[in-house]
Coordinates of C-alpha atoms in Angstrom, one line a residue:
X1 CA 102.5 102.3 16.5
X2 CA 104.6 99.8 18.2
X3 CA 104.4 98.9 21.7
X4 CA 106.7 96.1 24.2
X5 CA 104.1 95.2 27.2
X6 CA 106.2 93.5 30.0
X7 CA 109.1 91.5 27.4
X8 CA 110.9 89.1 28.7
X9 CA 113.9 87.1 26.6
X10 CA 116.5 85.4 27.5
X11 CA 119.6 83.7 25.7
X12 CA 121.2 81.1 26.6
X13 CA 122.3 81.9 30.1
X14 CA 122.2 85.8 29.7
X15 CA 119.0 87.5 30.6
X16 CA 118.2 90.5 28.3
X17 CA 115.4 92.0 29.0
X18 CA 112.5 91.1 33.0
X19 CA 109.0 92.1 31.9
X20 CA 110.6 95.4 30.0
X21 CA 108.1 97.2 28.6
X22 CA 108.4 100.9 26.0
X23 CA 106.7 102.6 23.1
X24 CA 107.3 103.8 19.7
X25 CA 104.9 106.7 18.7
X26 CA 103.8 108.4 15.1
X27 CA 106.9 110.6 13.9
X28 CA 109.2 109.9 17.2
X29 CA 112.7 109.7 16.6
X30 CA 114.3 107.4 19.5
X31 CA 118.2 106.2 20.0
X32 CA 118.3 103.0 21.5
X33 CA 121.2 102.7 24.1
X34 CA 123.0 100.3 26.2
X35 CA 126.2 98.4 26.7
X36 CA 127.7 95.8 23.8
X37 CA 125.4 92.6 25.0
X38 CA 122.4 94.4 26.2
X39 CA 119.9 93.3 23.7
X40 CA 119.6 95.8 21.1
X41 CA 120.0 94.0 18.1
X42 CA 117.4 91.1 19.8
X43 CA 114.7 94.0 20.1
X44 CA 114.8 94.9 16.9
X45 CA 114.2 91.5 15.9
X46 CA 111.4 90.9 18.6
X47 CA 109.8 94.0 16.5
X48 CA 110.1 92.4 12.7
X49 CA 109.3 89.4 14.1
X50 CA 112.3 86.9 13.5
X51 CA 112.3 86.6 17.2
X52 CA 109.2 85.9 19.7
X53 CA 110.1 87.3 23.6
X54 CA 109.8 84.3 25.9
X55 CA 107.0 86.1 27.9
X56 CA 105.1 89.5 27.0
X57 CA 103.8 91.2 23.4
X58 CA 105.4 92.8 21.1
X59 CA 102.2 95.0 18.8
X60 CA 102.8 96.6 15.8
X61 CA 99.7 98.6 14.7
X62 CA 98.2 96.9 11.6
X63 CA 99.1 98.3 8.4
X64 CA 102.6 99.5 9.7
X65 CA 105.3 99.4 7.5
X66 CA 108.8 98.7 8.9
X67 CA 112.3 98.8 7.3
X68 CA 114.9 97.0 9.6
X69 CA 118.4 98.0 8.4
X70 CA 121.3 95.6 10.2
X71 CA 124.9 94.9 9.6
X72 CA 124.3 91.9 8.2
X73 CA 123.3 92.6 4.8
X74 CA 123.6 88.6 2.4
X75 CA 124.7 88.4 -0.4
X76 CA 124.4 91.1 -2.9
X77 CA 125.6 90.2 -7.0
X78 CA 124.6 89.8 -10.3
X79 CA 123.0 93.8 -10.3
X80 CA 123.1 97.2 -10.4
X81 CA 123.6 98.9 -7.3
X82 CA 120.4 101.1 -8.5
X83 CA 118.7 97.7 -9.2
X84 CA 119.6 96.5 -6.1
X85 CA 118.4 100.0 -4.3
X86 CA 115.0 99.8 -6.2
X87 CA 114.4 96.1 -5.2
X88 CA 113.4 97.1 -2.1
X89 CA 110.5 99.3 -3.4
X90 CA 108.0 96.1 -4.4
X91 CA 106.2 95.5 -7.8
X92 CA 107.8 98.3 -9.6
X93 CA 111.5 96.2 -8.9
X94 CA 110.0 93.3 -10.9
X95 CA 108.4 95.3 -13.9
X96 CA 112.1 97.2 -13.8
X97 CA 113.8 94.2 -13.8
X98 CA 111.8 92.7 -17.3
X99 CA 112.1 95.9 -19.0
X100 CA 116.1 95.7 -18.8
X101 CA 115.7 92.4 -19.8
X102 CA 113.7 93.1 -22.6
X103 CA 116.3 95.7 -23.5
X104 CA 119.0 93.6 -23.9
X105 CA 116.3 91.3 -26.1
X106 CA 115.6 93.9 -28.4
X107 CA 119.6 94.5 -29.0
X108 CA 120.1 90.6 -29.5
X109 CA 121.1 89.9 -32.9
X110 CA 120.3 86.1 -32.3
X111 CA 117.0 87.0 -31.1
X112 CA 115.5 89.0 -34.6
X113 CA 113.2 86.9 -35.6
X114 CA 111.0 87.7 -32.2
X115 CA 111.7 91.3 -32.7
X116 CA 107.6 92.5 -32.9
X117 CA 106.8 90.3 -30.1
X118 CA 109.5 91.7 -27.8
X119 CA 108.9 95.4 -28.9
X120 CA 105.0 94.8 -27.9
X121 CA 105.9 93.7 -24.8
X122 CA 108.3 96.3 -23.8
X123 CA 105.2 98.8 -24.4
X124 CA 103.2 97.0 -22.2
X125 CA 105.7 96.7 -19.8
X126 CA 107.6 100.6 -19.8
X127 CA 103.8 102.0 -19.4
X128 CA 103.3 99.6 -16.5
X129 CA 106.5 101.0 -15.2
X130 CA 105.3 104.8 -15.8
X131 CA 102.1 103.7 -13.7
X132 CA 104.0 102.7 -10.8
X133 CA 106.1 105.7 -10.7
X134 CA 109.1 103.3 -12.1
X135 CA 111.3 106.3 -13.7
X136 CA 110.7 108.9 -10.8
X137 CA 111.7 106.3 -8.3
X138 CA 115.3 105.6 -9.9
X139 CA 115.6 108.8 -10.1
X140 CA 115.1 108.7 -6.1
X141 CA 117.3 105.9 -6.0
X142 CA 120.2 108.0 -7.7
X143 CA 119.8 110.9 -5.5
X144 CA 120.0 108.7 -2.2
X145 CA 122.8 106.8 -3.4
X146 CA 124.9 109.9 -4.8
X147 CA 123.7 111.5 -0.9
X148 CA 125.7 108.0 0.1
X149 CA 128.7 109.1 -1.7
X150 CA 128.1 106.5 -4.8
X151 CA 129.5 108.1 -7.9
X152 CA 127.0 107.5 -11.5
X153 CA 129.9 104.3 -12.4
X154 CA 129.3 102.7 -8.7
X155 CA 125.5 102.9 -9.2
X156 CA 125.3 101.4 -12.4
X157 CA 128.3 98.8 -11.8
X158 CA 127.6 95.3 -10.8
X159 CA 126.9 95.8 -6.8
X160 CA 129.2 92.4 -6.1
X161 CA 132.4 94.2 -7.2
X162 CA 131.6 96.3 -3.9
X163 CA 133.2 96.1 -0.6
X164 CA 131.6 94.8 2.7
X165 CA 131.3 98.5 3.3
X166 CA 129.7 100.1 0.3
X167 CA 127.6 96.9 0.2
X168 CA 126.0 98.2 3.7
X169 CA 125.4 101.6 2.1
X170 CA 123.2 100.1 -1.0
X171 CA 121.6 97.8 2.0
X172 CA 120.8 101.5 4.1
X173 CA 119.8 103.4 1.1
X174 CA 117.1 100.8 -0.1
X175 CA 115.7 101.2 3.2
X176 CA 115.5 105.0 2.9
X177 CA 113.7 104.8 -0.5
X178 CA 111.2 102.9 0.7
X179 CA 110.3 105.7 3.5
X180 CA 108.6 102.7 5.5
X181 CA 106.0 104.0 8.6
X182 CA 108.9 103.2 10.4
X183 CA 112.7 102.8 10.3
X184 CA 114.9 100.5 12.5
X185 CA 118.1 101.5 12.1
X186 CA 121.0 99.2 13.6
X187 CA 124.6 101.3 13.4
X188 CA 123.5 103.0 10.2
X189 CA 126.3 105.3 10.7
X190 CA 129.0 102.2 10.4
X191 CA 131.4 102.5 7.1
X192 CA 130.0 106.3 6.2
X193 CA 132.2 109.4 5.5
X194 CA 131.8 112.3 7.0
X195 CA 130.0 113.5 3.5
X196 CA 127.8 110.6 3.7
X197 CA 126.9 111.1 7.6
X198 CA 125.8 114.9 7.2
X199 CA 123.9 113.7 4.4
X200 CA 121.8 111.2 6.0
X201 CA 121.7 113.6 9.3
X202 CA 119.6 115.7 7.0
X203 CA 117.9 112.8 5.3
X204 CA 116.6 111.6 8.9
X205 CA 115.7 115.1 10.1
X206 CA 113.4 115.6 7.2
X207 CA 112.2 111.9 7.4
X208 CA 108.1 112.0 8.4
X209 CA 108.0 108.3 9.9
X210 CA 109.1 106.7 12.9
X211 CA 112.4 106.1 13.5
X212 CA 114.2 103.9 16.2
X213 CA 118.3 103.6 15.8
X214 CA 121.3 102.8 17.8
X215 CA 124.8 104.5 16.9
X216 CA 127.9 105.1 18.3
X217 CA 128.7 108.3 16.9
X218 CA 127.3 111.1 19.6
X219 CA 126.9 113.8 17.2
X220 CA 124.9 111.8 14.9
X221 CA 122.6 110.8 17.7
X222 CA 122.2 114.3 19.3
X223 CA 121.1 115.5 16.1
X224 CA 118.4 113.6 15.6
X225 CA 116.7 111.8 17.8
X226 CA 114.5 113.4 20.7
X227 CA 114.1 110.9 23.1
X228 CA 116.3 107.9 24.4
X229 CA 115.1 104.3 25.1
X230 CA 118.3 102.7 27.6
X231 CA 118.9 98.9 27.5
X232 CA 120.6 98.8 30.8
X233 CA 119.7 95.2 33.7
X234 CA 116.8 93.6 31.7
X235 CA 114.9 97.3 31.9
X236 CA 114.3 99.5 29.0
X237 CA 113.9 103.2 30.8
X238 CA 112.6 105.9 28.7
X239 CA 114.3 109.5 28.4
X240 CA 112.6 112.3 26.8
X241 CA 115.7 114.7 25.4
X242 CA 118.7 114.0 23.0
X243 CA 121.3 111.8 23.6
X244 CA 123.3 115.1 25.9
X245 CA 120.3 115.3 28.1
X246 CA 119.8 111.6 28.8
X247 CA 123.7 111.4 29.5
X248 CA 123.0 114.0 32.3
X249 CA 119.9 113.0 33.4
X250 CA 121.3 109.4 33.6
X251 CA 124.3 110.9 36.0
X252 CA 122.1 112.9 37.7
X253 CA 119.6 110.0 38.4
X254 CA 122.9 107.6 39.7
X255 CA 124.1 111.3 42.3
X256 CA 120.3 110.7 43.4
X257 CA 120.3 107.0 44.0
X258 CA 123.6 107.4 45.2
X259 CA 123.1 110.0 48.0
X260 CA 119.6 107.7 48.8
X261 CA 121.4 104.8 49.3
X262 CA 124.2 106.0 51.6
X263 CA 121.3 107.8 53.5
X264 CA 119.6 104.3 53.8
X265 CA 122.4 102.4 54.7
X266 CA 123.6 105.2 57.4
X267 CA 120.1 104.8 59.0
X268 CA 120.2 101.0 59.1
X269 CA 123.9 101.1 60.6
X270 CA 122.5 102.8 63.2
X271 CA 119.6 101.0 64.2
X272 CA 121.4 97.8 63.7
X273 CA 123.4 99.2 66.3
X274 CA 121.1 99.9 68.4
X275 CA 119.7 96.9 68.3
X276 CA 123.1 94.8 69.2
X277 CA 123.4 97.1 72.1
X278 CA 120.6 96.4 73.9
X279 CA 119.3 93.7 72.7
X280 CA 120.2 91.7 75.9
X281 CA 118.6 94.2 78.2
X282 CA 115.0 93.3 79.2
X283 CA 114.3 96.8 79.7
X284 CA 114.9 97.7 76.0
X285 CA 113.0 94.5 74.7
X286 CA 110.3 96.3 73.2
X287 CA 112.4 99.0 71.7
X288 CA 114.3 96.5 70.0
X289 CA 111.5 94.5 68.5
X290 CA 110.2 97.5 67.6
X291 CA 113.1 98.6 65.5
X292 CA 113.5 94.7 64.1
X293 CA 110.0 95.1 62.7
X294 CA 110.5 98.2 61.3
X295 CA 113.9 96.9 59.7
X296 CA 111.9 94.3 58.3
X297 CA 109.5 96.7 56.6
X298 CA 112.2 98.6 55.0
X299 CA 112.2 98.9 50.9
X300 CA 115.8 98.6 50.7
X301 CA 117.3 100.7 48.1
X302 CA 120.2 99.5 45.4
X303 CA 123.0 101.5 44.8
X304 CA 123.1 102.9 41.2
X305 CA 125.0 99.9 38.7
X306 CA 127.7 100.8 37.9
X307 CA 128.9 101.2 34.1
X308 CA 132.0 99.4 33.5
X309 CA 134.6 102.7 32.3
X310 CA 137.6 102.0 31.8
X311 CA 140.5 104.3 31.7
X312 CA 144.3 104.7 29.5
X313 CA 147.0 106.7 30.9
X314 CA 149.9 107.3 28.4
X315 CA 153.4 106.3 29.4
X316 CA 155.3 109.4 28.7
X317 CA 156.8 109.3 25.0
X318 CA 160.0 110.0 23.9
X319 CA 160.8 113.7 23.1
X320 CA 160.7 114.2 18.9
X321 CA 162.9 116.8 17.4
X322 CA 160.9 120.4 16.4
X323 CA 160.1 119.0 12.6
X324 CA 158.8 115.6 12.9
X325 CA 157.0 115.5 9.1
X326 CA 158.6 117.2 5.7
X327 CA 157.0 116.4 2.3
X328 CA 159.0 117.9 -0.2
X329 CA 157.0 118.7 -4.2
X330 CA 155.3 115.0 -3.6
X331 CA 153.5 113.8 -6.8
X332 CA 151.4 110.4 -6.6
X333 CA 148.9 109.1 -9.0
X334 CA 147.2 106.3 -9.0
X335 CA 146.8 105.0 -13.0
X336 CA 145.4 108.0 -14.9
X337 CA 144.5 109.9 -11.4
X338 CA 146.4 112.3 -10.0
X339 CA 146.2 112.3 -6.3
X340 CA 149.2 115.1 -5.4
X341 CA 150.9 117.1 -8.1
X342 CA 153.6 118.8 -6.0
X343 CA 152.4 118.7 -2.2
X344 CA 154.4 120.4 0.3
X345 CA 153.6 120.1 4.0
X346 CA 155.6 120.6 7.5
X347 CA 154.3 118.7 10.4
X348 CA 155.5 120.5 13.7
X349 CA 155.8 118.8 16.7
X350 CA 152.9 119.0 19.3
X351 CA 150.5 119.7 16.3
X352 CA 147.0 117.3 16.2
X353 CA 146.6 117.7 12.7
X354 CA 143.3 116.0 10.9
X355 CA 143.2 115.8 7.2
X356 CA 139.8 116.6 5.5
X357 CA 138.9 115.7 2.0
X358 CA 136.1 114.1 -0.4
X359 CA 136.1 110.6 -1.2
X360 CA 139.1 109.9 -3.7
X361 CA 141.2 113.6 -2.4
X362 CA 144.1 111.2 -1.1
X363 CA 143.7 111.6 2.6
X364 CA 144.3 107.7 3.6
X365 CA 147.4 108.2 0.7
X366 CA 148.9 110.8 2.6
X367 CA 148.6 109.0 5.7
X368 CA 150.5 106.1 4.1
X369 CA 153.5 108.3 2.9
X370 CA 154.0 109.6 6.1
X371 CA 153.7 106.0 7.9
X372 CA 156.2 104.6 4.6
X373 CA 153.4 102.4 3.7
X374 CA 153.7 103.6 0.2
X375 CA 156.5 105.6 -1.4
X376 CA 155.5 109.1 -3.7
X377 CA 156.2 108.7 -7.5
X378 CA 158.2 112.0 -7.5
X379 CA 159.4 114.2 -4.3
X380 CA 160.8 113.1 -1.0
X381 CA 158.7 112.4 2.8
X382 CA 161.2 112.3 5.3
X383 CA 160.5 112.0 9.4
X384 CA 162.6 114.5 11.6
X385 CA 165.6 113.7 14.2
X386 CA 164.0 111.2 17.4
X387 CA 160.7 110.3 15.5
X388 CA 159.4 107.4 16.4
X389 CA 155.9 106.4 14.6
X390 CA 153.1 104.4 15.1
X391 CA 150.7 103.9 12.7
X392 CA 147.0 102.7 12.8
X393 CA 145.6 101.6 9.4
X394 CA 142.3 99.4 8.4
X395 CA 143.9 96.6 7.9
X396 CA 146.3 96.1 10.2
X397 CA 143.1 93.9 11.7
X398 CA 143.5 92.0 8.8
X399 CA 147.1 91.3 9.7
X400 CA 146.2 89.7 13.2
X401 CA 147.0 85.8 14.0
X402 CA 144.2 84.3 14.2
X403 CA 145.3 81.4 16.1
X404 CA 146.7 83.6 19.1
X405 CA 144.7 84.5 21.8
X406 CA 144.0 88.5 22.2
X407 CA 146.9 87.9 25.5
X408 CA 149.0 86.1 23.3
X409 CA 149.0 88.5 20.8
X410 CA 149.6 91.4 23.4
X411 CA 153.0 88.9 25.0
X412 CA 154.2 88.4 21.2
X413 CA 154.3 92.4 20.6
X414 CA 155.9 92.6 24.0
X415 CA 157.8 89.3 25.1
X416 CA 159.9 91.2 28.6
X417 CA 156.5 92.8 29.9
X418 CA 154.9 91.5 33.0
X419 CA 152.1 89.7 32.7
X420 CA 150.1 91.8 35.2
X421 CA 150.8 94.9 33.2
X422 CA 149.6 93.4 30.2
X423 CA 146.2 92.0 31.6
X424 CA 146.1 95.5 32.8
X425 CA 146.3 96.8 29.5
X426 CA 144.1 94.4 28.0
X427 CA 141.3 95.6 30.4
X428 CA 142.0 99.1 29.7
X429 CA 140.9 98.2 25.9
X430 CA 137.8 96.5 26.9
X431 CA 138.8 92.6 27.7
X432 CA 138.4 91.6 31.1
X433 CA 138.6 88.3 33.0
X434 CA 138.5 85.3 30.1
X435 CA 137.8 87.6 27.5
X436 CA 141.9 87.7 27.1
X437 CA 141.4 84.4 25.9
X438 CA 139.9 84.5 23.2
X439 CA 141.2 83.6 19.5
X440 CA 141.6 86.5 17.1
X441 CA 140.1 85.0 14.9
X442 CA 136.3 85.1 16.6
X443 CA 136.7 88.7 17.6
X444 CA 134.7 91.8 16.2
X445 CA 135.6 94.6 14.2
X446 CA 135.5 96.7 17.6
X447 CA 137.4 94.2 19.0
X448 CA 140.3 93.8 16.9
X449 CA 140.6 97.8 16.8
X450 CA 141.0 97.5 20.4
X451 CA 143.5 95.1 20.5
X452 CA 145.8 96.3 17.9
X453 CA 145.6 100.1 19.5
X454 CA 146.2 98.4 22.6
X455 CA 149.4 97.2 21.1
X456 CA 150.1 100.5 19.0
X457 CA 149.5 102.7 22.5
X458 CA 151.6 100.5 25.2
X459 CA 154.7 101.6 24.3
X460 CA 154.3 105.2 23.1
X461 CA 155.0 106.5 20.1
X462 CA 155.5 109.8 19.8
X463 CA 154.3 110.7 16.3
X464 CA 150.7 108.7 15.7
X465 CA 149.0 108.2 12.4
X466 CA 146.0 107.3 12.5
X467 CA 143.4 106.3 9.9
X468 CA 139.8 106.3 11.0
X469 CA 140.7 105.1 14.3
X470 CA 137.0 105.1 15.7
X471 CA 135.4 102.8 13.2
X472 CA 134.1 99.8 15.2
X473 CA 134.8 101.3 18.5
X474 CA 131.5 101.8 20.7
X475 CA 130.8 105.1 21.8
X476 CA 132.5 104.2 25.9
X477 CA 135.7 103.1 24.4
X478 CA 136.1 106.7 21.7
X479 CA 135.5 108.6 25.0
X480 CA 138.0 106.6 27.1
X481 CA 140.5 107.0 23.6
X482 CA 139.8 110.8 23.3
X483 CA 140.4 111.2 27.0
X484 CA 143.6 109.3 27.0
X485 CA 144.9 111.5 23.7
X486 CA 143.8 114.7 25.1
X487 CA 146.8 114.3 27.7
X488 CA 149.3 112.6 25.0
X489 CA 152.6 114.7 24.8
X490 CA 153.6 113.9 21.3
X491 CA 152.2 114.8 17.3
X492 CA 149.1 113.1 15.9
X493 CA 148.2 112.9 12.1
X494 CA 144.9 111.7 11.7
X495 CA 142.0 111.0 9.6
X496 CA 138.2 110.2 11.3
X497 CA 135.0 110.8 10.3
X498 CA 133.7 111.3 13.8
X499 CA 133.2 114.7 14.4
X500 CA 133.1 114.7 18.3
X501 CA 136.3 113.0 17.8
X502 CA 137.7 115.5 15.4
X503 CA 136.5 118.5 17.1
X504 CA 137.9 117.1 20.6
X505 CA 141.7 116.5 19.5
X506 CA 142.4 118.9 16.6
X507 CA 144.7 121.5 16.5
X508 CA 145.0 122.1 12.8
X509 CA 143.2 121.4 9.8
X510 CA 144.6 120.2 6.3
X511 CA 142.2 120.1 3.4
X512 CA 143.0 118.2 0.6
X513 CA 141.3 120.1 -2.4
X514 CA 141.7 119.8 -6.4
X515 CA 143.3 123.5 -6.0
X516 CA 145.9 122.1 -3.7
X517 CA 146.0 121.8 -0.2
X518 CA 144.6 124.5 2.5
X519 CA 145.3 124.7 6.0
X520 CA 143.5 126.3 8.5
X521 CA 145.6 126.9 12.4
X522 CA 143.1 125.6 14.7
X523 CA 141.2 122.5 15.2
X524 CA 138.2 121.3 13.5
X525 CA 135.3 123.5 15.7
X526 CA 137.8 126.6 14.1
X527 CA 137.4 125.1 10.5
X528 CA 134.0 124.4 10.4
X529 CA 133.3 128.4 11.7
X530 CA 135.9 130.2 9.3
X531 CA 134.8 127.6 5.8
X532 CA 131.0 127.7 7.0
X533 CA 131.2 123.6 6.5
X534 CA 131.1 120.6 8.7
X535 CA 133.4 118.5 5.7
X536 CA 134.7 119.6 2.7
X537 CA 132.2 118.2 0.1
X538 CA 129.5 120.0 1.5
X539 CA 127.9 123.7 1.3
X540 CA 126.0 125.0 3.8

């Protein structure tokens, strides 16, 4: 259906992709993988066409639909979310659009003298509407949104009252209503719950077309997709398994090249030294050009490149007394909701608790009593003897100068540090070599959730809160954060909708229900076997 033959493209001074060529065939499901700068986003706009490659073809099979969902999603106002869902769709948008139009005619008092007109054209119009399948397909576009976690007001609300977030979910689900031939997919898993993910796990699995997508949420990818197209040195290398098996197969094929390439150069150290032995001896003259020539012949063979990893060690934190969390009968509403009506809860030290809960059960609210970021309306939160908290939140991004420099930023938070150990720091969170200097201000949502955990994890705390700390953050950067909290000492209370993440660091499970809350002893793998669910809003 779609094919690259030989793609080159280069930006600027970076070179993305030397006569790379790959395939897209009926019904595959891909991931497309690579580092942050590898051209992903630039092949999926060589594909719709808003990019040409300098050298090569990209062909797309005539006739081929293609939905391209990206992050950046324009301007959306003026409609309904459903409207805006169903715009997508073609013809039957525009017929929709003048039959609510001639709606609010037909109820306009100034308008009653062009009442048999406007009636007669609302009949011509609703059966056009019934032709093209008009009220089947909102009906489509109320089911996808609701699988998006949009509740009836959201979809029929005015879709610029959204945030940036919810925005991207109306841009996604028009994209799945359509069901296109094929489906590009860039970081569709950005800004969803854990509701919302399952949801469009399923959606995809079922899905008939094509589908190529990048994501940085393992789980996601595994489940889906059956084959893995890498972005890695201007090549695009083709592995035929999930995103598990082409993390092996990748290690495996670097241990080959590896052991080839010490083999190699073992071999030429000793005929190199060979040759400097004797090369001054007449009697070895033909040896020696002998084994020059055959040098020369040689296909040399690269060692593997090397991924850049990078690693966090937790200082040791400060010892915390046994109770380090006590909610006593906490109520807290929010206008006429009730969020808690007399929540108790005990956090014990060493626990890794994550809190599960639909949209609206209060999960980021308990977070913020805990952290003293809001105060209960009845009821008492207090922190136990030698507590000492840090607390990630959303928008603490928000709250970063963005005049300073990421270095600055770090030397602000801690002024008596050595310099070394903060550029040391800053590369353990991703910014090496000038990348420290950069302004806040031009730094991405990954980015800035690097920087301010880098300044949350430098001097330990040893109770953290942490809300969705894995939005934004690709998927080398959660492994090198889950492999640094696995070895923290202290207590974690935490909220993520990443459920490698989840499954990884829990150690018990509170769920926020209408009944109350439930808590399960265990982590997350424990919950979803003894409740026979992967998040609380779903029944398998």
């Amino acid at each position: 259906m779609i094919r690259l033959d030989s793609v080159s493209k280069q930006n600027g001074r970076q070179i993305l992709f030397i006569e790379a060529s790959a395939a897209l065939q009926k019904g595959e499901k891909i991931g497309l993988v690579g580092p942050n700068g590898a051209g992903k986003t630039t092949l999926f706009r060589m594909i719709t066409g808003q990019e040409p490659p300098d050298e090569g073809q990209v062909v797309v099979d005539r006739g081929v639909s293609i939905g391209f969902f990206s992050q950046d999603v324009g301007e959306m106002s003026g409609r309904s979310a459903v409207a805006e869902v169903m715009d997508g769709a073609g013809d039957v948008s525009t017929v929709a659009a003048e039959l609510r139009e001639l709606e609010a005619a037909m109820a306009d008092p100034d308008r009653a003298e062009e009442l048999d007109a406007i009636i007669e054209r609302f009949g011509e119009v609703q059966a056009r509407f019934e032709e093209l399948g008009g009220y089947a397909l909102e009906g489509r576009a109320r089911e996808v949104l609701a699988g998006l976690s949009f509740s009836q007001e959201m979809m029929d609300g005015d879709v610029g009252a959204l945030s940036g977030g919810w925005k991207m979910r109306v841009a996604l689900a028009r994209i799945l209503l359509m069901r296109p031939d094929v489906m590009l997919l860039d970081e569709p898993s950005n800004h969803l719950d854990l509701e919302s993910l399952i949801w469009l796990e399923r959606f995809l699995t079922d899905y008939d077309g094509a589908l190529l997508m990048t994501s940085h949420d393992r789980e996601f990818m595994n489940r889906i997709v059956r084959k893995v197209i890498e972005i890695d040195g201007g090549a695009l290398t083709t592995y035929s398994g999930d995103y598990a098996f082409y993390e092996q197969q990748r290690a495996l094929n670097e241990k080959q090249q590896q052991a080839q390439f010490e083999r190699q150069q073992a071999m030429l150290a000793k005929e190199i030294s060979f040759i400097e032995r004797f090369k001054a001896r007449a009697s070895h003259a033909a040896q020696v050009q002998s084994r020059v020539k055959k040098l020369e012949k040689i296909d040399r063979v690269e060692p593997p490149k090397r991924r850049q990893t990078v690693s966090f060690d937790f200082p040791p934190a400060p010892r915390s007394g046994e109770d380090v969390a006590r909610l006593r009968n906490v109520h807290k509403r929010y206008g006429e909701r009730v969020i808690y009506d007399g929540l108790d809860l005990l956090v014990r030290r060493r626990e890794r608790c994550c809190v599960m809960g639909v949209n609206g059960a209060g999960k980021s609210t308990l977070l913020k009593l805990v952290a003293g970021a809001t105060e209960p309306d009845e009821g008492t939160v207090a922190l136990g003897g030698s507590v000492k908290l840090g607390y990630f939140a959303q928008h603490a991004m928000e709250l970063l100068d963005g005049e300073r420099t990421v270095f600055q930023s770090l030397e602000d938070e801690f002024p008596r540090a050595p310099q070394g150990s903060l550029r040391a720091l800053a590369g353990c969170f991703g910014f090496s070599g000038d990348e420290v200097d950069k302004p806040c201000r031009v730094l991405s949502g990954g980015e800035k959730a690097r920087l301010v955990m880098a300044k949350m994890l430098y001097d330990p705390p040893n109770f953290l809160v942490l809300d969705e700390p894995t939005n934004h953050l690709d998927m080398a950067t959660k492994e090198m954060l889950i492999a640094a909290l696995s070895q923290y000492e202290g207590t974690m209370l935490f909220v993520s909708h990443d459920r490698h993440f989840l499954a990884e660091l829990s150690n018990r499970v509170l769920e926020l229900t209408p009944e109350g809350l439930l808590q399960y002893d265990g982590g997350y793998t424990e919950y979803v076997a003894r409740s026979g669910h992967e998040a609380p809003g779903l029944r398998s």
